[in-house]
Short mmCIF file of C-alpha atoms in Angstrom, two decimals:
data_model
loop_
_atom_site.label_atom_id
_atom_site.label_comp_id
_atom_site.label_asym_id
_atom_site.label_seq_id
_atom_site.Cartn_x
_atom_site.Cartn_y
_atom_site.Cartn_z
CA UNK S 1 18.89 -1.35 5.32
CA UNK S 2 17.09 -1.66 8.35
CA UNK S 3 14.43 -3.75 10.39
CA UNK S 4 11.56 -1.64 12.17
CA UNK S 5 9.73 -3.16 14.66
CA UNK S 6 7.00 -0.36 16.20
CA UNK S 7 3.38 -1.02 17.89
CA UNK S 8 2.77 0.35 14.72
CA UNK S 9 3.70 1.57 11.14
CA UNK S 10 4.47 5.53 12.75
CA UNK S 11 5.17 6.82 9.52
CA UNK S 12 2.01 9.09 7.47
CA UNK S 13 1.80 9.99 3.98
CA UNK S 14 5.22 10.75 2.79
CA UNK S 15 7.71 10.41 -0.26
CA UNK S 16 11.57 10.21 -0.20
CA UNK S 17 13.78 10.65 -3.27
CA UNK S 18 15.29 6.93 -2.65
CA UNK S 19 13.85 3.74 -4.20
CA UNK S 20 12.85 1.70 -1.35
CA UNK S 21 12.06 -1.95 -0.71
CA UNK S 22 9.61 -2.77 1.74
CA UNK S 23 8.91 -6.65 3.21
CA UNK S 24 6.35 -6.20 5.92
CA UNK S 25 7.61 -9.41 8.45
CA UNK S 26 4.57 -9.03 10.69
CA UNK S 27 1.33 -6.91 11.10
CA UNK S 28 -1.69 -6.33 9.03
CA UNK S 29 -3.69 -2.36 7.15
CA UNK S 30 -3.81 -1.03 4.32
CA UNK S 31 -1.34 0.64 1.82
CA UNK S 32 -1.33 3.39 -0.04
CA UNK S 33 0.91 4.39 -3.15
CA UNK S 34 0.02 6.95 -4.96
CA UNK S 35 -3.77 6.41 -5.90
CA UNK S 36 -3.75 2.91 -4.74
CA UNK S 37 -5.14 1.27 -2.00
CA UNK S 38 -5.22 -2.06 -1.17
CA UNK S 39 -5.05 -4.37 1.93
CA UNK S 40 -1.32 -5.53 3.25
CA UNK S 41 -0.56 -8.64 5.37
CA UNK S 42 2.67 -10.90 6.90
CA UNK S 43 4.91 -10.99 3.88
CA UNK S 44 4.07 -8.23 1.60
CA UNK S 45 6.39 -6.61 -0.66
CA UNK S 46 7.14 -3.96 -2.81
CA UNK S 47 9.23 -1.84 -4.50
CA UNK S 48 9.06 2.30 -5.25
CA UNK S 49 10.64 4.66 -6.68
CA UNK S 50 11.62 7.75 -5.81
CA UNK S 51 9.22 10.65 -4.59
CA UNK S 52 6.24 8.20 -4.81
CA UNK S 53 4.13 9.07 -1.98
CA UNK S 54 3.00 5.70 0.12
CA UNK S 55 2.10 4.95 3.57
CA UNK S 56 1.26 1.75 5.50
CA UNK S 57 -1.86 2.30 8.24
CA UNK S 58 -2.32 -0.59 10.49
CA UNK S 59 -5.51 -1.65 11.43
CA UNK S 60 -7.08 0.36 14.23
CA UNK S 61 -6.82 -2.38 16.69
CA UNK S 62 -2.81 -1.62 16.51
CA UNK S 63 -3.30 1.73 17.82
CA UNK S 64 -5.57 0.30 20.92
CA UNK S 65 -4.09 0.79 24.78
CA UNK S 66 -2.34 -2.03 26.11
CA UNK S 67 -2.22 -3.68 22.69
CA UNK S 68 0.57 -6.49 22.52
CA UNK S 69 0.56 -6.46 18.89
CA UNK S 70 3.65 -5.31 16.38
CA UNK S 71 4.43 -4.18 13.16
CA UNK S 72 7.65 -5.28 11.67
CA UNK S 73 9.50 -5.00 8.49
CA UNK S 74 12.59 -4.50 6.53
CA UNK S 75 13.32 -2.13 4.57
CA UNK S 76 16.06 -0.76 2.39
CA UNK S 77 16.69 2.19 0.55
CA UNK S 78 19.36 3.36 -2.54
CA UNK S 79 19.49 5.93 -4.52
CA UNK S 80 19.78 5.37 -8.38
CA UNK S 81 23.54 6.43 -8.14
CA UNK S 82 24.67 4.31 -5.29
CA UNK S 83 26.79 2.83 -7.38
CA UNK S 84 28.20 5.60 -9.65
CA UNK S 85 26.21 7.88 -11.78
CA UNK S 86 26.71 6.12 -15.30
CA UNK S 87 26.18 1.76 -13.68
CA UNK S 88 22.94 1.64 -14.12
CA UNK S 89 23.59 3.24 -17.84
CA UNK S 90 25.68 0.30 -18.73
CA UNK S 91 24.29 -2.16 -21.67
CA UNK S 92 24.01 -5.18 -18.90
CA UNK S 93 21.62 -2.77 -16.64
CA UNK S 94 18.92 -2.31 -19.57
CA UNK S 95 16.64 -4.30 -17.85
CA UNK S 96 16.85 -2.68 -14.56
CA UNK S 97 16.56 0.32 -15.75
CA UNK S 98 12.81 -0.62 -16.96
CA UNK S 99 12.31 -1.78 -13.48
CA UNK S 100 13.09 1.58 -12.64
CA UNK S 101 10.92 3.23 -14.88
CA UNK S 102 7.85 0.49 -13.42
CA UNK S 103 8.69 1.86 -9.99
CA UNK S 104 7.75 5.12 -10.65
CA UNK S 105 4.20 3.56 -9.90
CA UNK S 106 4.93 1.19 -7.30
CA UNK S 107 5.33 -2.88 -7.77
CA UNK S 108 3.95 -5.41 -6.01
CA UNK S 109 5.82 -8.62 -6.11
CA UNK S 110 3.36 -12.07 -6.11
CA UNK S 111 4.32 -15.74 -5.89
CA UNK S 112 7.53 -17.86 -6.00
CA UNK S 113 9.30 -13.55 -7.18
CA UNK S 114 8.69 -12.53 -3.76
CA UNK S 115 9.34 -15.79 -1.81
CA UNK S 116 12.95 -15.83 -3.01
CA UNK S 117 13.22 -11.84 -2.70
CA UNK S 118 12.47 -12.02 0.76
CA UNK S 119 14.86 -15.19 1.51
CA UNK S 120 17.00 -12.40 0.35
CA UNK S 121 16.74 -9.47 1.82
CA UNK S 122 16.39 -11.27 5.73
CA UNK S 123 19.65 -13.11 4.65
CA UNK S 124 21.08 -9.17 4.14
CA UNK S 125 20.31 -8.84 7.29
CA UNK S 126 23.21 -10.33 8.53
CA UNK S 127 25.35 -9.79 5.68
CA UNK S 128 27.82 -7.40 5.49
CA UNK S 129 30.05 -5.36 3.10
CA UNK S 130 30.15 -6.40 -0.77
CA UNK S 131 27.62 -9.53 0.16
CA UNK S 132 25.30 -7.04 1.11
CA UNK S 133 25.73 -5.00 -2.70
CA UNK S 134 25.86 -8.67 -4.87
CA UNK S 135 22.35 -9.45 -3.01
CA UNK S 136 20.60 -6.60 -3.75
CA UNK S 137 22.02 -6.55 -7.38
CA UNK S 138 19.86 -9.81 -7.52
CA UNK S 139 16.96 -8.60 -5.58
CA UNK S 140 16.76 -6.10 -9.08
CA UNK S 141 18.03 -8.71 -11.11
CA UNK S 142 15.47 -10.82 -10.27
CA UNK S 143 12.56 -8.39 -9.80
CA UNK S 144 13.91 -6.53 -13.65
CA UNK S 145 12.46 -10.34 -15.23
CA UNK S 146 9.88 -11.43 -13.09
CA UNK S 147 6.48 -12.07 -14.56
CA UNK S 148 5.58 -12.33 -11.18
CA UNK S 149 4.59 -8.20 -10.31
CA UNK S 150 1.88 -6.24 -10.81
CA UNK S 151 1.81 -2.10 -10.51
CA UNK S 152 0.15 -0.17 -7.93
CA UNK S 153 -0.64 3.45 -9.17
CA UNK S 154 -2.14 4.78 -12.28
CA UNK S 155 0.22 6.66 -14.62
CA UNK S 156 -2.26 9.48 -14.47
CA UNK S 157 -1.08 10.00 -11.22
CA UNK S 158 2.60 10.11 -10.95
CA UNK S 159 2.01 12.83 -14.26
CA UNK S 160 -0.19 15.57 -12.48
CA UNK S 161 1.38 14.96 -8.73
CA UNK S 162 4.17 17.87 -8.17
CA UNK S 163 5.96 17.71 -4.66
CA UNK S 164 3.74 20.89 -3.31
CA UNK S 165 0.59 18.90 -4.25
CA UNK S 166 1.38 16.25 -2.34
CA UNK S 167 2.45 17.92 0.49
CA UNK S 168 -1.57 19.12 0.51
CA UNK S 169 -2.50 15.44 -0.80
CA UNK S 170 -0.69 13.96 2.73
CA UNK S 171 -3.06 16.02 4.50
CA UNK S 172 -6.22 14.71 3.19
CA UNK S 173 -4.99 11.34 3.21
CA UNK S 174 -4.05 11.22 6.78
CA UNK S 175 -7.60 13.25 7.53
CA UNK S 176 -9.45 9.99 5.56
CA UNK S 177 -7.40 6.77 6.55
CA UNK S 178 -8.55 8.18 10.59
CA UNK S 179 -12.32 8.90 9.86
CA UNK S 180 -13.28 6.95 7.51
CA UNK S 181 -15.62 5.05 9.73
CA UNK S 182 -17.17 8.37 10.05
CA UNK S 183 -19.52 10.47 7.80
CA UNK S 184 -16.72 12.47 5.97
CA UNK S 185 -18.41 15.03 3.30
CA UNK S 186 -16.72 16.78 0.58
CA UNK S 187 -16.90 20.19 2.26
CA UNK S 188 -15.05 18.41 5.06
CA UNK S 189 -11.90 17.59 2.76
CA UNK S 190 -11.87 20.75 1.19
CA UNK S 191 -11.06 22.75 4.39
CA UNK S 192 -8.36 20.10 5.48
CA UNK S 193 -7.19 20.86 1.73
CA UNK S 194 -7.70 24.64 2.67
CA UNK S 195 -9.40 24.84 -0.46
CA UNK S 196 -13.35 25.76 -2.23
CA UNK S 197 -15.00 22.64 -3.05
CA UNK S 198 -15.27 22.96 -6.34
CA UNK S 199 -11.19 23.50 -6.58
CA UNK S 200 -10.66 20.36 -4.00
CA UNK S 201 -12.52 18.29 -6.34
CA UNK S 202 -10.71 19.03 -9.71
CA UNK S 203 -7.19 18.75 -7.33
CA UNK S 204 -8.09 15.57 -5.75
CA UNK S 205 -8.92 14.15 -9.58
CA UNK S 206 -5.95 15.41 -10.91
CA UNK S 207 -3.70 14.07 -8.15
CA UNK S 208 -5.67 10.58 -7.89
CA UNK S 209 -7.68 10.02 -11.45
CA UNK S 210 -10.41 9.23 -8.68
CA UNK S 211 -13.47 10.90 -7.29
CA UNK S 212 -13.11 11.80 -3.86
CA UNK S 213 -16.21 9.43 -2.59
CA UNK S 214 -15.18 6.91 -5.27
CA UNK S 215 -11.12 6.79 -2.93
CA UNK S 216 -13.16 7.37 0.44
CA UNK S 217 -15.10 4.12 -0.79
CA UNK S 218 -12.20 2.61 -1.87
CA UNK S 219 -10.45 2.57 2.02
CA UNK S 220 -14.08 1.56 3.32
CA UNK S 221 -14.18 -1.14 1.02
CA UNK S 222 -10.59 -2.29 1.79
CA UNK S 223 -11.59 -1.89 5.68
CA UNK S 224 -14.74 -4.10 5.34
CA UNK S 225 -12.88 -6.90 3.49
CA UNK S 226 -10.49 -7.55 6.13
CA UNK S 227 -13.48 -7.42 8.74
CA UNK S 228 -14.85 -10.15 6.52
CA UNK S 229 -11.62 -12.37 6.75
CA UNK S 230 -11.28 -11.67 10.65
CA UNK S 231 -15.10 -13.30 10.88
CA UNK S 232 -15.89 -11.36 13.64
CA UNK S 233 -19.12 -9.53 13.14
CA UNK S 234 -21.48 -10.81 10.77
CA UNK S 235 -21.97 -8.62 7.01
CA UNK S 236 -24.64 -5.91 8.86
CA UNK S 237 -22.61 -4.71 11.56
CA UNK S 238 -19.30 -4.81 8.89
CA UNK S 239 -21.27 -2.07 6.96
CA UNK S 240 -21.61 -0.11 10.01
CA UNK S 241 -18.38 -0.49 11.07
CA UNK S 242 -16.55 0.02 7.91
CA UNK S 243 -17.90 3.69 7.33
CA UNK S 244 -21.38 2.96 5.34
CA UNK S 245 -24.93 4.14 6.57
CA UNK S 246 -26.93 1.56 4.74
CA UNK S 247 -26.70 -2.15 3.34
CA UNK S 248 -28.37 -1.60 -0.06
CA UNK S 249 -25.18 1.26 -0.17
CA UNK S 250 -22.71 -0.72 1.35
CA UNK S 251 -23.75 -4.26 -0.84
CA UNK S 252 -23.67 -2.29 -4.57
CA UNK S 253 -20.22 -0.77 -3.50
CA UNK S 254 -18.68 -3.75 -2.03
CA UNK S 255 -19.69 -5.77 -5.75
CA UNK S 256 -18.74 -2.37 -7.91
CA UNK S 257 -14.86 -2.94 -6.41
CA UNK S 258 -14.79 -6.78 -5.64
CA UNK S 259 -16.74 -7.93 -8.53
CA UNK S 260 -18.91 -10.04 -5.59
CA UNK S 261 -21.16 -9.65 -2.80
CA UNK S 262 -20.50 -9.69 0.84
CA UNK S 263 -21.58 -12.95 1.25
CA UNK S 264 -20.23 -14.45 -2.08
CA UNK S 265 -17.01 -13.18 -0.71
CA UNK S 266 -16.79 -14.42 2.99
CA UNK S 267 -18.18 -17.61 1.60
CA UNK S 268 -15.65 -17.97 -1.41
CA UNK S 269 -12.59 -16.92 0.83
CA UNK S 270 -14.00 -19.22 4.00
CA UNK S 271 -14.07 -22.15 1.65
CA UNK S 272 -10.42 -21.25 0.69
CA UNK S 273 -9.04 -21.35 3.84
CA UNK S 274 -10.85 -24.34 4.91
CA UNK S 275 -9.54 -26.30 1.75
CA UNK S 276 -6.30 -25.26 2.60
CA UNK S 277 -6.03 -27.53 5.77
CA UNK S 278 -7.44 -30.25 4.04
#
C-alpha cells in the first residue's frame, strides 16, 4: 500500500500481474482500462486484476510549467496468493473469487460501495500489521456483494489481448492520449504500431472491439466533456480544442456517445450543480 502524490499521474500504459486498488484523493483526466475510457475525478475508485492494462492521464493543464496542481492517490496491490495459494479456494471465499473473475475487466465502484471503501483504505493508511490484512479482507468482502459497481472493459478485449500485443497497444495509446487535439490519421498509428494499415486496423479491433477513429473519438469526446464542466470556453471553441475540425462533426459525435447535445449537456449538468447548493 502506498499514497502517491506527483504533479502528475507519471505512470503510461502499463499492466502488472497484481490486483490493484486505486482511490484517486485529488486531481482530475481520463482513464483507461483496457478498451475503456472514461473521465476520472477526486474520489474515484477501482479495482483490476491482474495484467489488465490501465493508465490515468491528467488533464493537460497538469503537465503546464509552474503548475501548483497535484495528483494524489492510494493505492494497493496483492497478489491472488498473498495469503496462501489454496484461501481464496476455501468455500467462505466463493464470492470473492467472482469478484476476481469481474476484475479481469476492471470495476468501478459507485455510491454509498465506494464511500465506505475509501473510509477504508485511508484508515489503512495508518494501520499496521494484521489490521491492515482484516481491512482489506472487507474492502473484497464488501466490493464481492455490492450492487453498487459497474465494469470497465469489454470481454472481447481481455480474450484477444496477449502480453506482446499490448506491449505494441501501450504505444499507440500513449501516441493518442498526447495528440489527440491534433489531426491523427490512421497511417499515423500504423507506423507508431510499426505496422501496414490494413494489419493496424484488424490489430487495433481485435485488441479494443473498437474502430480506431471510433477510440480516437472516444478520448476527444471524454476531453470535450470535461471542457464543458470547467465552463471555460463556450461549445465552438470546445470542438476546436478537443481535437474536431468542424461543429456539424463534433455535435453528431458528442450525441452518438452521450446520448445529448453539447448544449443539452452543459445545460442539464449546469442545472445539476446549481440545484445542488440550493
Amino acid at each position: 500500500m502506498q499514497k502517491d502524490v506527483y504533479p502528475y499521474y507519471p505512470t503510461p500504459w502499463h499492466y502488472h500481474p497484481e490486483y490493484e486498488l486505486v482511490l484517486v484523493l485529488k486531481s482530475t483526466g481520463q482513464r483507461t482500462v483496457g478498451d475503456s475510457v472514461e473521465r476520472f475525478s477526486d474520489g474515484d475508485l477501482v479495482f483490476l486484476g491482474p495484467n489488465l492494462p490501465h493508465a490515468y492521464q491528467n488533464d493537460p493543464v497538469y503537465y503546464q510549467k509552474n503548475s501548483n496542481l497535484t495528483a494524489e492517490a492510494i493505492v494497493i496491490h496483492f497478489k491472488e496468493d498473498f495469503l496462501g495459494k489454496e484461501f481464496f479456494n476455501l468455500p467462505e471465499m466463493i464470492y470473492v473469487n467472482q469478484l476476481f473473475d469481474k476484475a479481469k475487466l476492471g470495476v468501478k465502484v459507485l455510491g454509498d460501495t465506494r464511500e465506505k471503501i475509501s473510509d477504508m483504505m485511508l484508515e489503512m493508511q495508518t494501520s499496521g500489521g494484521h489490521r491492515r490484512i482484516i481491512l482489506l479482507l472487507s474492502i473484497l468482502e464488501m466490493l464481492s456483494v455490492s450492487k453498487e459497481i459497474q465494469l470497465l472493459a469489454n470481454s472481447g478485449f481481455v480474450q484477444q489481448s496477449t502480453v506482446s500485443a499490448n506491449d505494441r497497444l501501450a504505444k499507440v495509446h500513449e501516441y493518442i492520449m498526447e495528440n489527440f487535439k491534433k489531426d491523427i490519421s490512421l497511417v499515423d498509428a500504423a507506423k507508431v504500431a510499426n505496422m501496414s494499415v490494413p494489419s493496424f486496423c484488424r490489430f487495433f479491433k481485435a485488441c479494443t472491439r473498437k474502430g480506431f477513429s471510433n477510440f480516437l473519438n472516444e478520448v476527444r469526446i471524454g476531453y470535450a466533456r470535461k471542457l464543458l464542466l470547467e465552463d471555460r470556453y463556450n461549445i465552438a471553441q470546445n470542438c476546436y480544442e478537443s481535437g474536431f475540425k468542424n461543429m456539424s462533426n463534433f455535435n453528431r459525435q458528442f450525441k452518438k456517445y452521450t446520448g445529448e447535445s453539447p448544449s443539452h449537456y452543459k445545460q442539464r449538468v449546469s442545472q445539476s450543480i446549481n440545484a445542488s447548493y440550493l
